[in-house]
C-alpha cells in the first residue's frame, strides 16, 4: 500500500495508519536482516509507455502504477495510476486513470491502451465520483489504493478496487471517505460501491488516517488490507512507525458482502460503531526500522511456496527492502535490499516513490516491480518497470 503518497500539484499527503475492522492483526517481521538479505541488482526495463505516447507523441506523467488481472481475463493486465498530467494538451486528471497492457517482461511489451474519451485524444478519470459528496470551490478526486482479483470455481471478471475520496480546494486536500468498488473488466462497469446507497465504509471531514487502507490481498476466502503510520518523518523519509494488517471474511460469491453475516449483492459492512480502533504497535515485532511511509504487499504464486512479499521504501533515494512470509499476517522475514535507479527532481516530479510489485508479471526467478522516476519527462516524472532476481 502507498502510505504518505505525495501528490504532484495537488500537494496531498495521506498518512495510512493503525487499525481497521473488527479483526486487527499485528504485522511483524524479523528483527534484523538475515544473511540472505544481501543487496541485489535492480534491472531497469523502461517506461510504462501508452498508445497516446507512442502514436501521438504525448508526454504523460503518471503517479502510482497498480496492476490487476481478473480471473476471466485472457488479454493482459489492468493498470491503475494516480494523478496524470498530459503534454502538450495541458490535460490534468486528479484521480485514478487506467489502461490495459500485456505483462511487462521486455520494453516493447509494456505499451498499453489508454482509457480515453470518444475522440481517443483525451484521458478519462477511471473511478467515478460517488454520489452524496461535495467539495466547495474544488475538485473531488478518487484515488485507488490497490486492486485484487477474486478467485472462484469458474472464470470471474470482477476486480476489487479500494479507493479514497478526497476534496481538493483552496484549503488544501481533505480525505472524505474510504470505499471499495467492484470493477467488471469485460464490460468496463463498476458496481457495489460500498456500501450501496451509503456514504462509504469510513467517512469524515477529514477522514481519520486510521480509516484509509490499501494493498488488498485475497487469500483463503478472506480479504486482507494493510495500513501503517510513520511516527518519525523528516523530508519525505520515515525512520520509525507501525504497520498492521486487517482481515475481512469474503462472501460465497464475488459480489457477496465481505462479511458473511450481511446481505449478499454488495459491500455491506458491519456497523462502524462495532469496529475496533486500537493502536496496536508493531514496533516490538522487529522492523529495523519500521518505515511504513511506503510499502506494498502482494502474494506471488510464481515463487516457490507462493509467499506474501512486502516491498518497503527505506528512504527518498531509491533504497528498498524486500520481505517475505508464508502467511498474509507474517511474520515477515527480510530477503534482500536493493537500490532502484531513481533520481529525485526539483520539478513537479518530486521524490522517488511508488515501489509496487506485480505478481502477474513476475516469474519463478524475477520479482517484477514498477516505480515512479521523478527525473523522467523533463522532471515531471514517469512510471518505469524493473525486475530484481528473486533467488
Short mmCIF file of C-alpha atoms in Angstrom, two decimals:
data_model
loop_
_atom_site.label_atom_id
_atom_site.label_comp_id
_atom_site.label_asym_id
_atom_site.label_seq_id
_atom_site.Cartn_x
_atom_site.Cartn_y
_atom_site.Cartn_z
CA UNK A 1 0.00 0.00 0.00
CA UNK A 2 1.11 3.53 -0.51
CA UNK A 3 1.33 5.32 2.79
CA UNK A 4 2.17 9.02 2.72
CA UNK A 5 1.90 9.13 -1.07
CA UNK A 6 2.88 12.56 -2.28
CA UNK A 7 0.55 14.07 -4.87
CA UNK A 8 2.17 16.18 -7.51
CA UNK A 9 0.45 19.55 -7.98
CA UNK A 10 -2.33 18.77 -5.50
CA UNK A 11 0.05 18.68 -2.56
CA UNK A 12 -1.84 15.86 -0.84
CA UNK A 13 -0.08 13.70 1.70
CA UNK A 14 -2.14 10.81 3.04
CA UNK A 15 -0.92 9.01 6.13
CA UNK A 16 -2.13 5.44 6.31
CA UNK A 17 -2.26 4.38 9.96
CA UNK A 18 -3.30 1.94 12.63
CA UNK A 19 -6.32 -0.33 12.60
CA UNK A 20 -9.38 -1.40 10.66
CA UNK A 21 -12.49 -3.52 11.19
CA UNK A 22 -13.31 -6.00 13.92
CA UNK A 23 -10.30 -8.22 13.38
CA UNK A 24 -6.93 -6.49 13.82
CA UNK A 25 -3.73 -8.44 13.48
CA UNK A 26 -0.21 -7.28 14.28
CA UNK A 27 2.13 -7.12 11.29
CA UNK A 28 5.63 -8.27 12.31
CA UNK A 29 8.97 -9.03 10.70
CA UNK A 30 12.38 -10.26 11.78
CA UNK A 31 14.48 -8.00 14.00
CA UNK A 32 17.47 -7.82 11.67
CA UNK A 33 18.44 -8.57 8.11
CA UNK A 34 19.29 -12.21 7.67
CA UNK A 35 22.41 -13.46 5.92
CA UNK A 36 20.36 -13.94 2.74
CA UNK A 37 19.24 -10.30 2.74
CA UNK A 38 22.19 -9.04 0.74
CA UNK A 39 21.87 -6.20 -1.75
CA UNK A 40 20.69 -7.27 -5.20
CA UNK A 41 20.82 -5.55 -8.56
CA UNK A 42 17.77 -3.79 -9.96
CA UNK A 43 17.41 -4.30 -13.73
CA UNK A 44 15.51 -1.40 -15.29
CA UNK A 45 13.11 -2.37 -18.09
CA UNK A 46 11.93 1.05 -19.13
CA UNK A 47 8.96 3.39 -19.03
CA UNK A 48 5.39 2.11 -18.99
CA UNK A 49 4.55 3.65 -22.35
CA UNK A 50 0.98 4.08 -23.60
CA UNK A 51 -0.60 4.24 -27.02
CA UNK A 52 -1.07 8.00 -26.77
CA UNK A 53 2.63 8.43 -26.07
CA UNK A 54 3.66 6.17 -28.94
CA UNK A 55 1.10 7.17 -31.57
CA UNK A 56 0.50 10.85 -30.79
CA UNK A 57 3.79 11.85 -29.21
CA UNK A 58 2.18 12.90 -25.94
CA UNK A 59 4.33 13.24 -22.85
CA UNK A 60 2.33 11.74 -19.96
CA UNK A 61 3.39 11.90 -16.34
CA UNK A 62 1.57 9.42 -14.10
CA UNK A 63 1.85 8.58 -10.43
CA UNK A 64 1.47 5.14 -8.79
CA UNK A 65 1.17 2.06 -11.02
CA UNK A 66 -1.04 -0.77 -9.68
CA UNK A 67 -1.91 -3.80 -11.83
CA UNK A 68 -4.57 -6.46 -11.58
CA UNK A 69 -5.62 -9.47 -13.63
CA UNK A 70 -9.23 -10.69 -13.39
CA UNK A 71 -9.61 -14.46 -13.38
CA UNK A 72 -11.52 -14.47 -16.67
CA UNK A 73 -9.02 -12.26 -18.47
CA UNK A 74 -7.02 -13.66 -21.40
CA UNK A 75 -5.78 -10.35 -22.82
CA UNK A 76 -3.38 -8.74 -20.38
CA UNK A 77 -3.43 -6.67 -17.23
CA UNK A 78 -5.29 -3.61 -15.98
CA UNK A 79 -3.05 -0.69 -14.98
CA UNK A 80 -4.29 1.89 -12.47
CA UNK A 81 -2.49 5.20 -12.00
CA UNK A 82 -2.96 8.22 -9.75
CA UNK A 83 -2.70 11.88 -10.84
CA UNK A 84 -1.93 12.16 -14.54
CA UNK A 85 -0.62 15.18 -16.49
CA UNK A 86 -0.58 15.29 -20.32
CA UNK A 87 1.63 17.46 -22.52
CA UNK A 88 1.16 19.27 -24.90
CA UNK A 89 -2.62 19.16 -24.39
CA UNK A 90 -2.39 20.54 -20.85
CA UNK A 91 -4.85 17.96 -19.58
CA UNK A 92 -4.57 17.11 -15.89
CA UNK A 93 -6.65 14.42 -14.18
CA UNK A 94 -6.93 14.41 -10.40
CA UNK A 95 -7.77 10.87 -9.52
CA UNK A 96 -7.24 7.42 -10.99
CA UNK A 97 -6.59 6.83 -14.70
CA UNK A 98 -6.28 3.42 -16.33
CA UNK A 99 -5.15 1.37 -19.30
CA UNK A 100 -4.74 -2.24 -20.40
CA UNK A 101 -1.47 -3.91 -21.30
CA UNK A 102 0.43 -7.14 -21.64
CA UNK A 103 2.68 -8.25 -18.78
CA UNK A 104 5.96 -6.35 -18.86
CA UNK A 105 8.82 -8.76 -19.41
CA UNK A 106 10.53 -6.61 -22.04
CA UNK A 107 10.36 -2.93 -23.00
CA UNK A 108 8.28 -3.50 -26.13
CA UNK A 109 5.68 -5.39 -24.08
CA UNK A 110 4.95 -2.54 -21.69
CA UNK A 111 2.92 -0.43 -24.15
CA UNK A 112 -0.75 -0.28 -23.23
CA UNK A 113 -4.02 1.19 -24.41
CA UNK A 114 -5.25 4.24 -22.51
CA UNK A 115 -8.83 4.64 -21.33
CA UNK A 116 -9.89 7.71 -23.33
CA UNK A 117 -12.97 9.66 -24.34
CA UNK A 118 -14.79 9.06 -27.64
CA UNK A 119 -12.28 11.17 -29.56
CA UNK A 120 -9.41 8.94 -28.48
CA UNK A 121 -7.32 12.03 -27.71
CA UNK A 122 -8.09 12.68 -24.05
CA UNK A 123 -7.62 10.54 -20.97
CA UNK A 124 -10.61 9.98 -18.70
CA UNK A 125 -10.97 9.61 -14.98
CA UNK A 126 -11.36 5.91 -14.21
CA UNK A 127 -13.19 5.58 -10.87
CA UNK A 128 -16.33 7.75 -10.92
CA UNK A 129 -17.14 10.08 -8.03
CA UNK A 130 -19.66 8.51 -5.65
CA UNK A 131 -22.87 10.42 -5.00
CA UNK A 132 -23.56 12.28 -1.79
CA UNK A 133 -20.28 14.20 -1.52
CA UNK A 134 -19.38 17.82 -2.24
CA UNK A 135 -16.17 19.83 -2.46
CA UNK A 136 -16.76 23.57 -2.08
CA UNK A 137 -14.81 25.51 -4.67
CA UNK A 138 -12.71 22.49 -5.57
CA UNK A 139 -12.49 19.07 -7.17
CA UNK A 140 -13.33 15.59 -5.92
CA UNK A 141 -10.63 13.00 -6.62
CA UNK A 142 -10.90 9.22 -6.34
CA UNK A 143 -7.54 7.52 -5.78
CA UNK A 144 -7.16 3.75 -5.91
CA UNK A 145 -5.01 2.18 -3.19
CA UNK A 146 -4.60 -1.17 -4.93
CA UNK A 147 -6.51 -3.83 -6.85
CA UNK A 148 -7.24 -7.51 -6.23
CA UNK A 149 -8.82 -10.36 -8.17
CA UNK A 150 -11.50 -12.60 -6.65
CA UNK A 151 -10.78 -16.29 -7.39
CA UNK A 152 -13.83 -18.52 -7.85
CA UNK A 153 -14.55 -22.01 -9.18
CA UNK A 154 -15.48 -20.53 -12.57
CA UNK A 155 -13.96 -17.69 -14.62
CA UNK A 156 -14.74 -14.37 -12.99
CA UNK A 157 -14.10 -10.88 -14.43
CA UNK A 158 -14.51 -8.97 -11.15
CA UNK A 159 -11.71 -6.96 -9.57
CA UNK A 160 -11.89 -5.39 -6.10
CA UNK A 161 -10.60 -1.79 -6.00
CA UNK A 162 -10.29 0.07 -2.69
CA UNK A 163 -10.06 3.85 -3.02
CA UNK A 164 -10.10 7.09 -1.06
CA UNK A 165 -12.28 10.06 -1.99
CA UNK A 166 -10.54 13.42 -1.50
CA UNK A 167 -11.62 17.08 -1.75
CA UNK A 168 -9.01 19.35 -3.33
CA UNK A 169 -9.62 23.09 -2.94
CA UNK A 170 -8.04 26.31 -1.68
CA UNK A 171 -7.94 24.86 1.84
CA UNK A 172 -5.70 22.02 0.69
CA UNK A 173 -6.61 18.34 0.44
CA UNK A 174 -9.20 16.71 2.66
CA UNK A 175 -9.81 12.93 2.55
CA UNK A 176 -13.57 12.35 2.88
CA UNK A 177 -14.21 8.62 2.58
CA UNK A 178 -12.62 5.20 2.19
CA UNK A 179 -14.61 2.96 -0.15
CA UNK A 180 -14.38 -0.24 -2.18
CA UNK A 181 -15.89 -0.82 -5.60
CA UNK A 182 -16.20 -3.87 -7.89
CA UNK A 183 -14.96 -3.49 -11.46
CA UNK A 184 -16.01 -5.78 -14.32
CA UNK A 185 -13.11 -5.90 -16.77
CA UNK A 186 -15.17 -7.38 -19.60
CA UNK A 187 -17.91 -4.71 -19.57
CA UNK A 188 -15.87 -1.77 -18.17
CA UNK A 189 -18.50 -1.15 -15.50
CA UNK A 190 -18.48 -0.51 -11.75
CA UNK A 191 -20.87 -1.95 -9.19
CA UNK A 192 -21.42 -2.32 -5.45
CA UNK A 193 -19.67 0.90 -4.48
CA UNK A 194 -19.52 0.29 -0.76
CA UNK A 195 -21.84 0.48 0.98
CA UNK A 196 -24.68 0.56 -1.56
CA UNK A 197 -26.59 3.80 -1.07
CA UNK A 198 -24.29 4.86 1.77
CA UNK A 199 -21.51 7.37 2.18
CA UNK A 200 -18.61 4.96 2.49
CA UNK A 201 -17.09 2.25 4.62
CA UNK A 202 -15.47 5.06 6.58
CA UNK A 203 -16.23 8.76 6.30
CA UNK A 204 -15.09 12.01 7.89
CA UNK A 205 -14.06 15.54 7.06
CA UNK A 206 -11.21 14.98 7.24
CA UNK A 207 -11.28 11.20 7.24
CA UNK A 208 -9.13 9.81 10.05
CA UNK A 209 -5.87 8.34 8.79
CA UNK A 210 -6.53 5.01 10.50
CA UNK A 211 -9.50 4.52 8.20
CA UNK A 212 -7.51 4.52 4.94
CA UNK A 213 -6.34 1.09 3.77
CA UNK A 214 -4.52 -0.40 0.79
CA UNK A 215 -2.62 -3.37 -0.68
CA UNK A 216 -5.70 -5.63 -0.94
CA UNK A 217 -4.84 -9.35 -0.91
CA UNK A 218 -7.46 -12.11 -1.35
CA UNK A 219 -6.43 -15.41 0.27
CA UNK A 220 -8.37 -18.45 1.51
CA UNK A 221 -11.75 -16.74 1.38
CA UNK A 222 -10.66 -13.55 3.11
CA UNK A 223 -9.66 -10.05 2.08
CA UNK A 224 -6.55 -8.61 3.76
CA UNK A 225 -5.85 -4.88 3.83
CA UNK A 226 -2.73 -3.17 5.15
CA UNK A 227 -2.09 0.11 6.93
CA UNK A 228 0.79 1.91 8.55
CA UNK A 229 1.71 5.07 10.36
CA UNK A 230 5.00 6.90 10.36
CA UNK A 231 5.93 8.21 13.81
CA UNK A 232 9.16 9.91 12.76
CA UNK A 233 9.20 11.55 9.31
CA UNK A 234 11.70 14.12 8.01
CA UNK A 235 11.81 15.45 4.43
CA UNK A 236 9.91 12.51 2.99
CA UNK A 237 11.83 9.82 4.90
CA UNK A 238 10.28 7.65 7.61
CA UNK A 239 12.61 6.19 10.25
CA UNK A 240 10.06 4.76 12.69
CA UNK A 241 6.42 3.72 12.79
CA UNK A 242 3.95 0.87 12.96
CA UNK A 243 2.35 -1.45 10.42
CA UNK A 244 -0.73 -3.65 10.69
CA UNK A 245 -2.95 -5.94 8.66
CA UNK A 246 -6.75 -6.26 8.76
CA UNK A 247 -8.77 -9.34 7.77
CA UNK A 248 -12.34 -9.41 6.45
CA UNK A 249 -14.23 -12.58 5.54
CA UNK A 250 -15.39 -12.76 1.93
CA UNK A 251 -18.84 -13.91 0.94
CA UNK A 252 -19.52 -17.09 -1.01
CA UNK A 253 -19.68 -15.32 -4.39
CA UNK A 254 -17.66 -12.46 -5.90
CA UNK A 255 -20.48 -9.98 -5.33
CA UNK A 256 -21.34 -11.21 -1.83
CA UNK A 257 -20.73 -8.96 1.13
CA UNK A 258 -17.30 -9.08 2.73
CA UNK A 259 -18.90 -10.25 5.96
CA UNK A 260 -20.90 -13.48 5.80
CA UNK A 261 -23.46 -12.13 8.29
CA UNK A 262 -24.52 -9.37 5.93
CA UNK A 263 -26.73 -9.45 2.85
CA UNK A 264 -25.31 -10.53 -0.48
CA UNK A 265 -25.21 -8.29 -3.53
CA UNK A 266 -22.95 -5.54 -2.31
CA UNK A 267 -20.25 -4.43 0.11
CA UNK A 268 -22.36 -4.08 3.26
CA UNK A 269 -20.06 -3.78 6.22
CA UNK A 270 -20.66 -4.08 9.92
CA UNK A 271 -21.97 -1.02 11.73
CA UNK A 272 -18.97 1.33 12.19
CA UNK A 273 -19.78 1.53 15.92
CA UNK A 274 -18.67 -2.10 16.19
CA UNK A 275 -15.26 -1.57 14.63
CA UNK A 276 -12.16 -1.80 16.78
CA UNK A 277 -9.79 1.17 16.62
CA UNK A 278 -6.98 0.13 18.90
CA UNK A 279 -3.43 1.26 18.19
CA UNK A 280 -1.51 -2.00 18.42
CA UNK A 281 2.14 -1.03 17.95
CA UNK A 282 4.15 -3.43 15.83
CA UNK A 283 7.48 -1.82 16.72
CA UNK A 284 8.43 -4.68 19.03
CA UNK A 285 7.80 -7.04 16.16
CA UNK A 286 11.07 -6.03 14.63
CA UNK A 287 11.12 -3.81 11.52
CA UNK A 288 14.57 -2.22 11.72
CA UNK A 289 13.36 0.41 11.29
CA UNK A 290 9.65 0.27 10.54
CA UNK A 291 9.23 2.65 7.63
CA UNK A 292 5.61 2.44 6.51
CA UNK A 293 5.77 5.75 4.66
CA UNK A 294 5.62 3.45 1.65
CA UNK A 295 5.12 -0.28 1.39
CA UNK A 296 3.38 -2.72 -0.93
CA UNK A 297 2.04 -6.23 -0.21
CA UNK A 298 1.16 -9.00 -2.68
CA UNK A 299 1.13 -12.79 -2.93
CA UNK A 300 3.45 -14.25 -5.58
CA UNK A 301 2.30 -17.68 -6.86
CA UNK A 302 5.28 -17.85 -9.25
CA UNK A 303 7.75 -18.03 -6.36
CA UNK A 304 8.46 -21.26 -4.52
CA UNK A 305 5.96 -21.62 -1.71
CA UNK A 306 3.74 -18.81 -3.09
CA UNK A 307 4.96 -16.33 -0.47
CA UNK A 308 3.50 -12.98 0.54
CA UNK A 309 6.01 -10.26 -0.29
CA UNK A 310 6.44 -6.75 1.09
CA UNK A 311 8.36 -4.07 -0.80
CA UNK A 312 9.31 -1.36 1.69
CA UNK A 313 10.62 2.09 0.81
CA UNK A 314 13.61 2.85 3.04
CA UNK A 315 14.34 6.46 2.03
CA UNK A 316 13.83 9.04 -0.72
CA UNK A 317 16.87 7.90 -2.68
CA UNK A 318 15.60 4.65 -4.19
CA UNK A 319 16.60 2.18 -1.45
CA UNK A 320 14.14 -0.61 -0.68
CA UNK A 321 13.98 -3.73 1.49
CA UNK A 322 12.01 -6.81 0.40
CA UNK A 323 10.42 -9.15 2.97
CA UNK A 324 8.50 -12.41 2.59
CA UNK A 325 6.22 -14.63 4.65
CA UNK A 326 4.16 -17.80 4.24
CA UNK A 327 1.10 -16.08 5.73
CA UNK A 328 -0.54 -12.73 4.88
CA UNK A 329 -0.17 -11.76 8.55
CA UNK A 330 3.53 -12.63 8.85
CA UNK A 331 5.94 -12.87 10.45
CA UNK A 332 7.83 -11.36 7.52
CA UNK A 333 11.49 -12.20 7.00
CA UNK A 334 13.84 -9.79 5.20
CA UNK A 335 15.03 -11.30 1.90
CA UNK A 336 17.23 -8.63 0.36
CA UNK A 337 17.81 -4.93 -0.11
CA UNK A 338 18.12 -3.10 -3.44
CA UNK A 339 18.78 0.35 -4.84
CA UNK A 340 16.30 1.35 -7.55
CA UNK A 341 17.89 3.67 -10.18
CA UNK A 342 15.75 6.61 -9.15
CA UNK A 343 16.69 10.30 -9.09
CA UNK A 344 14.61 12.89 -7.24
CA UNK A 345 13.65 16.07 -9.11
CA UNK A 346 13.28 19.69 -8.11
CA UNK A 347 10.41 19.91 -10.58
CA UNK A 348 6.83 18.65 -10.24
CA UNK A 349 8.07 15.04 -10.20
CA UNK A 350 9.34 15.40 -6.65
CA UNK A 351 10.78 12.43 -4.79
CA UNK A 352 11.39 8.77 -5.64
CA UNK A 353 8.35 6.71 -4.66
CA UNK A 354 5.64 4.19 -5.57
CA UNK A 355 7.56 0.89 -5.41
CA UNK A 356 4.81 -1.54 -6.37
CA UNK A 357 5.14 -5.27 -7.04
CA UNK A 358 3.40 -7.09 -9.89
CA UNK A 359 2.80 -10.82 -9.24
CA UNK A 360 1.08 -11.38 -12.60
CA UNK A 361 4.29 -10.40 -14.40
CA UNK A 362 6.79 -12.00 -12.03
CA UNK A 363 8.45 -15.32 -12.84
CA UNK A 364 9.95 -18.05 -10.68
CA UNK A 365 13.25 -16.14 -10.65
CA UNK A 366 12.28 -12.48 -11.17
CA UNK A 367 10.41 -10.06 -8.95
CA UNK A 368 8.74 -7.53 -11.25
CA UNK A 369 8.03 -4.07 -9.89
CA UNK A 370 7.23 -0.56 -11.02
CA UNK A 371 8.32 2.75 -9.55
CA UNK A 372 7.97 6.48 -10.12
CA UNK A 373 11.07 8.05 -11.68
CA UNK A 374 10.83 11.83 -10.93
CA UNK A 375 13.61 12.84 -13.33
CA UNK A 376 11.84 11.43 -16.42
CA UNK A 377 9.80 13.71 -18.71
CA UNK A 378 11.94 16.78 -18.04
CA UNK A 379 11.47 16.48 -14.30
CA UNK A 380 7.73 15.81 -14.42
CA UNK A 381 8.22 12.10 -13.76
CA UNK A 382 7.09 8.81 -15.25
CA UNK A 383 6.30 5.27 -14.07
CA UNK A 384 9.00 2.76 -15.00
CA UNK A 385 9.27 -1.02 -14.64
CA UNK A 386 12.17 -3.15 -13.43
CA UNK A 387 12.99 -6.61 -12.13
CA UNK A 388 15.10 -7.97 -9.28
CA UNK A 389 16.45 -11.54 -9.05
CA UNK A 390 14.28 -13.39 -6.54
CA UNK A 391 16.86 -16.04 -5.77
#
